[in-house]
Coordinates of C-alpha atoms and ligand atoms in Angstrom, one line a residue:
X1 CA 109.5 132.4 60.2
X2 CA 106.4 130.7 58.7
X3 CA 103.9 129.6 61.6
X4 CA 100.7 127.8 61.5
X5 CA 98.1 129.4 62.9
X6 CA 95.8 127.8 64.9
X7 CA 91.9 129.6 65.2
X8 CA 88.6 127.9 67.9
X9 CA 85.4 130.1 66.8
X10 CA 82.2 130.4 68.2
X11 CA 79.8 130.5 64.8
X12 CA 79.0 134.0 64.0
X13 CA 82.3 135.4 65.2
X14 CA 82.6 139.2 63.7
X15 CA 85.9 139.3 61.6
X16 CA 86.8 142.0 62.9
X17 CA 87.0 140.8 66.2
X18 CA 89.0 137.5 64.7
X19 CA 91.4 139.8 62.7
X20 CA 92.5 141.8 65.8
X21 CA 93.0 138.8 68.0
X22 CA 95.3 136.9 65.1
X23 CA 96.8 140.7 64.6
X24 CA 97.9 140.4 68.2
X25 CA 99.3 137.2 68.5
X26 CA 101.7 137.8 65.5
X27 CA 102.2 141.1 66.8
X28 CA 104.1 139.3 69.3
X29 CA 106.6 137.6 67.1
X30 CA 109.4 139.0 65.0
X31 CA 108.5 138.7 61.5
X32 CA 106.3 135.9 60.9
X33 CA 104.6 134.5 57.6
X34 CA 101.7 132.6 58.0
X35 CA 101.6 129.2 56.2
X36 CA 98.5 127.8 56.9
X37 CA 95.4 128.1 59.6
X38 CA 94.2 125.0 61.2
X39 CA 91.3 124.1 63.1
X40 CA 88.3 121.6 63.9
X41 CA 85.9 120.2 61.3
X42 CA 82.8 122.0 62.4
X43 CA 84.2 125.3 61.8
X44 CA 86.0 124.9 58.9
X45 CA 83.1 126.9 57.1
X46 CA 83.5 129.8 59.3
X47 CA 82.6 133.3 57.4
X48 CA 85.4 135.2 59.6
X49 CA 87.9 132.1 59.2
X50 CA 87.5 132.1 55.7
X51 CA 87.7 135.6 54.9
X52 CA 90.6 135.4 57.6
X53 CA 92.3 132.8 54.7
X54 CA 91.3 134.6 51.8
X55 CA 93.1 137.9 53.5
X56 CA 96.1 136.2 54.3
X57 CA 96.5 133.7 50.8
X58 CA 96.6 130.5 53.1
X59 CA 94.9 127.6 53.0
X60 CA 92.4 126.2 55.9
X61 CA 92.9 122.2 57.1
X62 CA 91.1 121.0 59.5
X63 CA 90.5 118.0 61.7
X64 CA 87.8 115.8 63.4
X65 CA 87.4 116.6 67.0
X66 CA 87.8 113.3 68.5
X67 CA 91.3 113.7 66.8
X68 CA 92.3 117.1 68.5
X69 CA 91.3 115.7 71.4
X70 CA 94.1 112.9 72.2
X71 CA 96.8 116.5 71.2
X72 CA 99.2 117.0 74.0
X73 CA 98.6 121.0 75.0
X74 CA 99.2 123.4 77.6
X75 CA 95.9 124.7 78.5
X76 CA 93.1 122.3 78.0
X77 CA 89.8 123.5 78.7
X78 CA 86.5 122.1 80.2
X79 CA 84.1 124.4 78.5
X80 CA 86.0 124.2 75.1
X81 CA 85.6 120.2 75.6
X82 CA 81.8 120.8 76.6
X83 CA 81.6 122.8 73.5
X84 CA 83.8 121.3 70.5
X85 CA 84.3 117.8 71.8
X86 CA 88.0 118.4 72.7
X87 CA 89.1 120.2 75.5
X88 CA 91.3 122.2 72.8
X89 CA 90.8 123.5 69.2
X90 CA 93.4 126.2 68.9
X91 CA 96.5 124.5 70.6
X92 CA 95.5 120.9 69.6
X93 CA 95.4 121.8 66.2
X94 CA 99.1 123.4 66.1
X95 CA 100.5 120.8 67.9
X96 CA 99.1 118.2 65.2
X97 CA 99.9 120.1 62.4
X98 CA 103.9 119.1 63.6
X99 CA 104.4 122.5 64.7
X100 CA 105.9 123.9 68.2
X101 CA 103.8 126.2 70.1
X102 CA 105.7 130.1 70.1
X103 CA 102.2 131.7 71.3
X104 CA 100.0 129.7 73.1
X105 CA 96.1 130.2 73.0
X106 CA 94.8 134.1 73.0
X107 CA 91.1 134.7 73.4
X108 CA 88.5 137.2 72.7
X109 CA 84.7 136.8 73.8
X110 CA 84.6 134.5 70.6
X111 CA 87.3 133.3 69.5
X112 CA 91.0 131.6 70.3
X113 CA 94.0 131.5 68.4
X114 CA 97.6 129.8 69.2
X115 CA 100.4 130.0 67.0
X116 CA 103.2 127.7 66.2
X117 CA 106.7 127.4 64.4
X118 CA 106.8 124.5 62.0
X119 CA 110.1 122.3 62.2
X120 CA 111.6 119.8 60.1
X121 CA 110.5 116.4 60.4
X122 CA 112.4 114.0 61.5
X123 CA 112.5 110.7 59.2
X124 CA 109.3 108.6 59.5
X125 CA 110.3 106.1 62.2
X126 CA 110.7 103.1 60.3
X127 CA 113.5 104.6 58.4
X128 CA 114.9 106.7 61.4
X129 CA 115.1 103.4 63.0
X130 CA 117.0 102.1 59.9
X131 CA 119.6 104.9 60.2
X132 CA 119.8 103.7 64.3
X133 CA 120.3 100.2 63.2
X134 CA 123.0 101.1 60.6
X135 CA 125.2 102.6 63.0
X136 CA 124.6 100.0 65.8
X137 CA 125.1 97.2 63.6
X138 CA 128.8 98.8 62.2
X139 CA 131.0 96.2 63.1
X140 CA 135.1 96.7 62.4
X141 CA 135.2 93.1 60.6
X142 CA 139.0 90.9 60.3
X143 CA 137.4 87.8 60.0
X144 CA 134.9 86.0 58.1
X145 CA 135.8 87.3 54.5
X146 CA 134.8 85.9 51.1
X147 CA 136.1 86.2 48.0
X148 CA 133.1 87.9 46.1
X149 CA 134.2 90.8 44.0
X150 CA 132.6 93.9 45.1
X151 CA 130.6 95.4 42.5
X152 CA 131.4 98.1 40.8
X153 CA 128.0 100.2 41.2
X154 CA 127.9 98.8 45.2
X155 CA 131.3 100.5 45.9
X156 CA 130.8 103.9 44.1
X157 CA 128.0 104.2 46.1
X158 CA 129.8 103.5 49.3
X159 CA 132.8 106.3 48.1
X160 CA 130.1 108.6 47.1
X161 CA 128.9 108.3 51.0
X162 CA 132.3 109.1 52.1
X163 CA 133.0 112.2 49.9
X164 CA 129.4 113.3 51.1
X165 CA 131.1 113.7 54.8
X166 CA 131.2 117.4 56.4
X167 CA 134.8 119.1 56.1
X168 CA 136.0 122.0 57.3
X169 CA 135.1 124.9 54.9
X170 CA 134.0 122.4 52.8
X171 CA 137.8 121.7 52.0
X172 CA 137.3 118.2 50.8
X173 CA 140.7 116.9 52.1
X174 CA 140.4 113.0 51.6
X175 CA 141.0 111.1 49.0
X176 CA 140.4 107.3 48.1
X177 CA 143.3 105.7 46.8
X178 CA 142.0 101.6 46.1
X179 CA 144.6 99.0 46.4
X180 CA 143.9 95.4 44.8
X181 CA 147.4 95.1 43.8
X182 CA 148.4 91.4 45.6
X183 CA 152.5 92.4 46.2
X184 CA 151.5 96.3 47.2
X185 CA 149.3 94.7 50.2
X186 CA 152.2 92.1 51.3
X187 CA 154.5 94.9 51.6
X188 CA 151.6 96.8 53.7
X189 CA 151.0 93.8 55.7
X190 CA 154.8 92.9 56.7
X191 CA 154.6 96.5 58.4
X192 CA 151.3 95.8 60.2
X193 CA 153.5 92.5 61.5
X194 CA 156.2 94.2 62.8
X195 CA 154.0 96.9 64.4
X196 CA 152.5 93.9 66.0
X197 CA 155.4 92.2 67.1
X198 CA 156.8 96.0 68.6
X199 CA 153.1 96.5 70.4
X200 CA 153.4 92.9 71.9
X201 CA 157.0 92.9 73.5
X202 CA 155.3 96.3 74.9
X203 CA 153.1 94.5 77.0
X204 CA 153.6 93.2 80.0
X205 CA 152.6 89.5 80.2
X206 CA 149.2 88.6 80.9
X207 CA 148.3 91.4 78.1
X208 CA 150.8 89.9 75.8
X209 CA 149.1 86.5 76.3
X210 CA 145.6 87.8 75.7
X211 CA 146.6 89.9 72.6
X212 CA 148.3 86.9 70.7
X213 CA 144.7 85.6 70.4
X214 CA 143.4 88.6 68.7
X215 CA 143.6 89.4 65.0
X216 CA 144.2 92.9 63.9
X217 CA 144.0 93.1 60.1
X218 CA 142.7 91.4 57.2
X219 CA 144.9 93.0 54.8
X220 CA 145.6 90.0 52.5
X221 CA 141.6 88.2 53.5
X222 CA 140.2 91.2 51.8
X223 CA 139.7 91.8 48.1
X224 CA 140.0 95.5 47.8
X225 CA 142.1 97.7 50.4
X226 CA 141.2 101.5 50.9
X227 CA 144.3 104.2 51.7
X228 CA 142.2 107.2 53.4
X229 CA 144.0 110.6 52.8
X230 CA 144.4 113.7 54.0
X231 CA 145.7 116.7 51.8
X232 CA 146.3 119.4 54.8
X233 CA 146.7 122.0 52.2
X234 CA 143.4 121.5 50.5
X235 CA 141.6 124.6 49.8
X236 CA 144.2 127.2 50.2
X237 CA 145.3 129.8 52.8
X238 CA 141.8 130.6 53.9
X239 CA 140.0 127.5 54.6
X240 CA 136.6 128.4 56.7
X241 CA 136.6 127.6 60.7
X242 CA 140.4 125.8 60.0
X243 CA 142.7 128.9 60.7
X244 CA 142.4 128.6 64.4
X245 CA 141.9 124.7 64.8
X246 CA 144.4 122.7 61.8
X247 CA 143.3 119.7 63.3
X248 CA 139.5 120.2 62.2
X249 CA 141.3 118.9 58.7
X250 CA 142.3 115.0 59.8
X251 CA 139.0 115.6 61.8
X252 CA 137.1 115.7 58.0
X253 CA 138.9 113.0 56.8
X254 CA 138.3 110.8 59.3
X255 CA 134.3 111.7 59.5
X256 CA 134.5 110.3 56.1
X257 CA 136.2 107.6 57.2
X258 CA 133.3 106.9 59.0
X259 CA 130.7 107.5 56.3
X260 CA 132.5 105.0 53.9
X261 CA 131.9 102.7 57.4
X262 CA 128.4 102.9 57.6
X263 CA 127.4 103.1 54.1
X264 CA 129.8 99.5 53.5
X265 CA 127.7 98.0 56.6
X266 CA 124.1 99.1 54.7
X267 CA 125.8 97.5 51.5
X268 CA 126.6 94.3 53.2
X269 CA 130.6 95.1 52.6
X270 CA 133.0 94.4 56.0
X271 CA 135.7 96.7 57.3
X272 CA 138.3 96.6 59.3
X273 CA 140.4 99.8 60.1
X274 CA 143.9 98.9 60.6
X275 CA 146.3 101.2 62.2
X276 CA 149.0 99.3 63.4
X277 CA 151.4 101.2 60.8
X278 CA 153.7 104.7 61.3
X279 CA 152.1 106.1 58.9
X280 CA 155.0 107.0 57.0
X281 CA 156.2 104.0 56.0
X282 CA 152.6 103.0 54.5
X283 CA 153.0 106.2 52.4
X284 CA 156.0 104.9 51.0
X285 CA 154.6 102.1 50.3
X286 CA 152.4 103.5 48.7
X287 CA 154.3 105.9 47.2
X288 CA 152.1 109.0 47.9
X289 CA 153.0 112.3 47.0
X290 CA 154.9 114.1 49.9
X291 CA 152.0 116.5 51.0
X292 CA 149.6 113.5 51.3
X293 CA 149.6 111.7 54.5
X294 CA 147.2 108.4 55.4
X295 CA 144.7 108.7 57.6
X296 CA 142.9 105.7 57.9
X297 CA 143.9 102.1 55.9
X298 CA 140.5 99.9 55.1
X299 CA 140.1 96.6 54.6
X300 CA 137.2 96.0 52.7
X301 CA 135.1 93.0 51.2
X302 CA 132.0 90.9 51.9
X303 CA 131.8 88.8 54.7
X304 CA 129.7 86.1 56.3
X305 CA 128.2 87.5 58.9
X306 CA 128.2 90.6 61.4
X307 CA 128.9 90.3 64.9
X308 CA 126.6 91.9 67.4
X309 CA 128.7 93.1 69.6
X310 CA 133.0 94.6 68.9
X311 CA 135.6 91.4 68.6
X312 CA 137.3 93.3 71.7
X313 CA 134.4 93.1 73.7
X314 CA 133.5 89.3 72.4
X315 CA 137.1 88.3 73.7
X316 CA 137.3 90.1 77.2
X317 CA 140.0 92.4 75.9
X318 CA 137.9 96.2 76.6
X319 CA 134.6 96.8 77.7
X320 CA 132.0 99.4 76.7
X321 CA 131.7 102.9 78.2
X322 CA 128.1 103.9 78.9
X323 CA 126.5 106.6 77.4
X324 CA 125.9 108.4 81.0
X325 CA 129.7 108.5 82.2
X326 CA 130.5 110.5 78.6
X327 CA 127.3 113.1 78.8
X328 CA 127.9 116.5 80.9
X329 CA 125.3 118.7 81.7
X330 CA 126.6 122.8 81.7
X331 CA 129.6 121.8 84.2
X332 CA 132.5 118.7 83.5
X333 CA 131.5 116.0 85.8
X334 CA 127.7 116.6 86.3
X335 CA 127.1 113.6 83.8
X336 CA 123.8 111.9 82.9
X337 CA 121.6 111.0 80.5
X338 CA 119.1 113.6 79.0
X339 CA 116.4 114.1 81.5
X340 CA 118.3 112.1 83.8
X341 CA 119.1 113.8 87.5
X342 CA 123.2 114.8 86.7
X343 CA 125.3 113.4 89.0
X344 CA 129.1 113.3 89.9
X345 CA 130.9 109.9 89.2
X346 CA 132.4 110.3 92.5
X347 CA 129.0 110.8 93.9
X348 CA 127.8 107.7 92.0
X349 CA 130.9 105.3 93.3
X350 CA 130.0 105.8 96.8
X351 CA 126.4 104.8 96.7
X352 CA 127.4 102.1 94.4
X353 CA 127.4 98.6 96.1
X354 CA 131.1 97.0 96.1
X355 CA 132.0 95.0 93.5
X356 CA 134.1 91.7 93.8
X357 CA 137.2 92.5 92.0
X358 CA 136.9 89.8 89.2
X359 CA 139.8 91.0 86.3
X360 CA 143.0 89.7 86.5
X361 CA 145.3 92.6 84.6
X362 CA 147.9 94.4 86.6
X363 CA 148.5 97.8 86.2
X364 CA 150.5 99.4 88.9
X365 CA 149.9 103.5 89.2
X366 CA 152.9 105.9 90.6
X367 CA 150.9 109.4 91.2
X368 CA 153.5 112.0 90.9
X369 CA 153.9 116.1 91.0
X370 CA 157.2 115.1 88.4
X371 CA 156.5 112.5 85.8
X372 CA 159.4 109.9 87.0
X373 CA 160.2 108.3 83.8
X374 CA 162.2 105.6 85.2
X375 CA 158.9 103.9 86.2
X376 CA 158.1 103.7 82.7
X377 CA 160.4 101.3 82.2
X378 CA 158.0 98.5 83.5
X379 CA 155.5 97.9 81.0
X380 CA 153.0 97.4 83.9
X381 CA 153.4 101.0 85.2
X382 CA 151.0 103.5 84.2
X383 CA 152.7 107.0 86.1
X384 CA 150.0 109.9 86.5
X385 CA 151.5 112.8 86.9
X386 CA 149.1 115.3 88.9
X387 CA 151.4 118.4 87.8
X388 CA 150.2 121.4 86.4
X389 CA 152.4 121.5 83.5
X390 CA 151.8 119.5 80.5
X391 CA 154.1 116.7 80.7
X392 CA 156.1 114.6 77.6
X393 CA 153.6 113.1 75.8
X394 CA 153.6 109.3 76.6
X395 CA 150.8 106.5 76.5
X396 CA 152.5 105.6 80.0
X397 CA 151.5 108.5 81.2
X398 CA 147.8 109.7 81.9
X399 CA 148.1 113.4 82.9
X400 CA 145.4 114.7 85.7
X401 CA 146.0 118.5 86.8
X402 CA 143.5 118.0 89.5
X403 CA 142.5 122.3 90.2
X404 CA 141.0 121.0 94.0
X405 CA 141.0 117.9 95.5
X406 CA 137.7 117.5 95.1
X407 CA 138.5 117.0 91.2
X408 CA 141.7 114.6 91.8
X409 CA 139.1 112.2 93.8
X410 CA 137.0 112.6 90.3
X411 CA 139.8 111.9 88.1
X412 CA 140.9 108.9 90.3
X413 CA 137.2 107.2 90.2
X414 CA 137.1 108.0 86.4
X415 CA 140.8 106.7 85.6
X416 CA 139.8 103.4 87.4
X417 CA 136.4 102.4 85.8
X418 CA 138.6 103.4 82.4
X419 CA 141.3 101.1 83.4
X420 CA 138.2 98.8 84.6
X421 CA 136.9 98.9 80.7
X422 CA 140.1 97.9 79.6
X423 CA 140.6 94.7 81.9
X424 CA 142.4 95.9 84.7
X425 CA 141.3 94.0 87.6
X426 CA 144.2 95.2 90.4
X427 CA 145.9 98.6 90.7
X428 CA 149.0 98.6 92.9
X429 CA 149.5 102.2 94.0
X430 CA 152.8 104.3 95.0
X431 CA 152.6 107.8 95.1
X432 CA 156.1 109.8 95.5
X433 CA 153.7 113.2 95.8
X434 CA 152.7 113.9 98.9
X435 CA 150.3 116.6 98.0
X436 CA 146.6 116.5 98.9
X437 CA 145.6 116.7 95.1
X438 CA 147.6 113.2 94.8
X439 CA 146.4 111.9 98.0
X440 CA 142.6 112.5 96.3
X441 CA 143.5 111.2 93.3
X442 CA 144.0 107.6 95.6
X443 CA 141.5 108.3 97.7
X444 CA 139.3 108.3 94.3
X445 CA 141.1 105.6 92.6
X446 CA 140.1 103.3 95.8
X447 CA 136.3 104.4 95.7
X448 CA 136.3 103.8 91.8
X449 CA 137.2 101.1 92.2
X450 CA 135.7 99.6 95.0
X451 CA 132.1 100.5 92.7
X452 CA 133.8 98.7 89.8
X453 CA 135.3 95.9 91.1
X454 CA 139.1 96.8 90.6
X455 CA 141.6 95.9 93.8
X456 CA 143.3 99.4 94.7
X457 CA 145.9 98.4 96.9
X458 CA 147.9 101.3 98.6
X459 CA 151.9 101.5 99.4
X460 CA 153.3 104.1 101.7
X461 CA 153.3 107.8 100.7
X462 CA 156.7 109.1 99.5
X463 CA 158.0 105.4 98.4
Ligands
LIG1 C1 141.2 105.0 64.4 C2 140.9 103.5 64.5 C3 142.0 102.6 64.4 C4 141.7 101.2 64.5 N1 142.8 100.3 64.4 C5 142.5 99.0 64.4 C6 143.6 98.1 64.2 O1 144.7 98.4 63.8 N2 143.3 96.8 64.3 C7 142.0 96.3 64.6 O2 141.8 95.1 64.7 N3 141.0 97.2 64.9 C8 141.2 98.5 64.8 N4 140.2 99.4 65.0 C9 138.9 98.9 65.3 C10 138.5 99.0 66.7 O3 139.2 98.0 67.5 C11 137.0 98.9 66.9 O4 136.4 100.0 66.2 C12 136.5 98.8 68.3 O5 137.0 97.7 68.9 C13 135.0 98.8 68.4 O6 134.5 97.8 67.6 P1 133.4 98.0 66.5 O7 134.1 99.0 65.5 O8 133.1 96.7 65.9 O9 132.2 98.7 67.1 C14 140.4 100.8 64.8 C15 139.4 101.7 64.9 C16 139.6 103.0 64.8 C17 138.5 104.0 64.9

């Protein structure tokens, strides 16, 4: 570890008596280096500081009091200020330096010294707030495209992005296929159509109505299309951190996913991500190579303009999730922001005021032990199935294995203010479990949503 060590001297002080106290401090660490000594101005030509320097190879910098003075440090002293003109030498002078106190100030009759542990810097802010805006401003773009060819130079740069994404074991598992081929894309866009047309007749009507207003691709609007890969075999047998965790490969492909994402946006390029495919047929399409499956398909080109804020959100059709409901501290469900006071959502929904139920979407909930399929049949019914045992998989079915009732009221107050994101404005409850997990779970959904402004209304147990 290389530290900075920061020295305050009285003039005169004996080297000796410097040497032991610096001695000491480092003593106290496990095997530090020093990189530099700081201090103030007026003792920057020292006799024990420099020999202090010349014994140790490191250079002395120093600073003007009236600039140590304004440091943030632990233990600020009156006499030091009286003395030096800031109320800390040793500490202040670490802390400016960029580095984090490890030892803070040791003294001897003449001297003090603190140390500290440099870390990296973090960008200069104007260009961390550049990387801030880049990922705000990301927008998944279907409209507003323009014909201008994307330069050659502009796109290798944002492919160079991607391929600079982690991956697991460093296993590289994407690839970049680039369609511009007119007829390839029709074929590709006549199976995001009927994907459409299947999602639709899936809805049930007032959804249906609001989703035939939304566009979904811009597959033929877009000069250049982008297949995103994923070779699961990449690498071998022993790919590093993948042997107990495959999924951590369509995890790497889809981070650079992402990084072709943001480095299009700081490029001026839209995309749109398009997903409305199974996945096989696109590779057919496509005609990839049997071991290659797609992860992600792009639509990519310049555009007019970037919306602030997601088309969904811009047409009513989902909501945002704060930060604060996603962030747990040490224990699931004590959420806040960093040095926020963590809370439970449960907690939260009943000191919330009530909120007039102002969405129109139905969505009616059956909680149940045994997921009863035949409910799915209505494309309103969402069935969630408090058992313990992992039921079919199913989007009509939210799975909530409540382990005390405490946590089904939880899950109920969470699955609401979801639902709530997603334009649900009345829940019409049955429950066919009895149990008192299932009876929390209602209990929560009607507190969730009493805080976010979703009508819970209740039938009879066991209906
Ligand atoms: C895996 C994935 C698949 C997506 N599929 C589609 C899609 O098929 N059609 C579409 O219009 N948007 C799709 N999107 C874009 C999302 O709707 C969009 O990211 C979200 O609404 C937030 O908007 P923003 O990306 O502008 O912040 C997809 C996004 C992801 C990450």
């Amino acid at each position: 570890m290389t530290v900075v060590l920061g020295v305050g001297l009285r003039s005169g002080t004996p080297y000796d008596e410097l040497r032991a106290l610096v001695d000491s401090a480092l003593a106290s660490l496990e095997v530090a280096t020093v990189g530099q000594i700081v201090t103030v101005d007026t003792k920057v030509d020292e006799p024990a500081l420099l020999l202090l320097a010349a014994e140790l190879g490191v250079p002395v910098t120093s600073s003007p009091a009236s600039v140590l003075a304004v440091q943030d440090v632990p233990t600020p002293s009156a006499s030091v200020e009286r003395l030096a003109g800031s109320p800390s030498v040793a500490e202040a002078a670490v802390v400016l330096a960029g580095a984090v106190l490890v030892v803070p100030k040791r003294r001897s009759a003449n001297a003090t010294v603190a140390v500290g542990r440099l870390v990296a810097s973090p960008y200069p802010p104007g260009e961390r707030d550049v990387v801030h805006r880049v990922l705000a401003e990301r927008r998944d773009i279907r409209r507003g495209f323009v014909d201008t060819p994307i330069a050659d130079d502009v796109l290798t740069r944002v492919l160079a992005s991607a391929h600079r994404a982690p991956s697991v074991g460093l296993s590289q598992p994407w690839d970049f296929l680039l369609i511009k081929d007119v007829s390839t894309r029709r074929k590709i866009y006549d199976l995001a159509m009927a994907q459409r047309d299947a999602f639709a007749a899936s809805l049930p009507e007032d959804r249906r109505n609001a989703f035939d207003g939304l566009k979904i691709e811009a597959i033929l609007d877009t000069p250049l299309n982008i297949a995103v890969t994923c070779d699961p075999g990449r690498g071998g047998r022993h790919v590093l951190g993948r042997h107990a965790d495959p999924r951590t490969t369509w995890f790497s492909a889809a981070i650079a996913v992402q990084n072709l994402w943001l480095a299009a946006r700081a490029e001026g390029l839209g995309v749109g991500w398009v997903s409305f495919f199974e996945p096989g047929e696109v590779s057919a399409v496509l005609d990839l190579p049997g071991h290659v499956e797609l992860v992600g398909y792009l639509c990519v080109g310049h555009v007019t303009s970037f919306p602030e804020t997601p088309e969904l959100v811009q047409s009513g059709w989902a909501s945002r999730r704060p930060l604060s409901w996603s962030v747990h501290h040490d224990t699931w469900g004590q959420r806040g922001l960093p040095g926020a006071a963590a809370s439970s959502i449960t907690e939260d929904a009943r000191m919330a005021p009530e909120v007039i139920p102002g969405g129109v979407q139905l969505v009616e909930i059956v909680v149940t032990g045994n997921p009863d399929t035949a409910a799915l049949r209505r494309p309103e019914a969402l069935v969630v199935s408090v058992d313990t045992v992992t039921p079919v998989e199913h989007f009509g079915i939210a799975w909530r294995p409540a382990r005390s009732v405490d946590e089904a009221v939880e899950h109920g107050v969470e699955l609401v203010r979801d639902l709530g994101l997603q334009g649900v404005g009345r829940i019409d409850v049955s429950f066919v479990d009895e149990s008192a997990v299932a009876a929390g779970l209602v209990r929560g959904l009607e507190l969730g949503g009493r805080a976010c402004g979703v009508a819970v209304v209740k039938g009879e147990p066991g209906l």
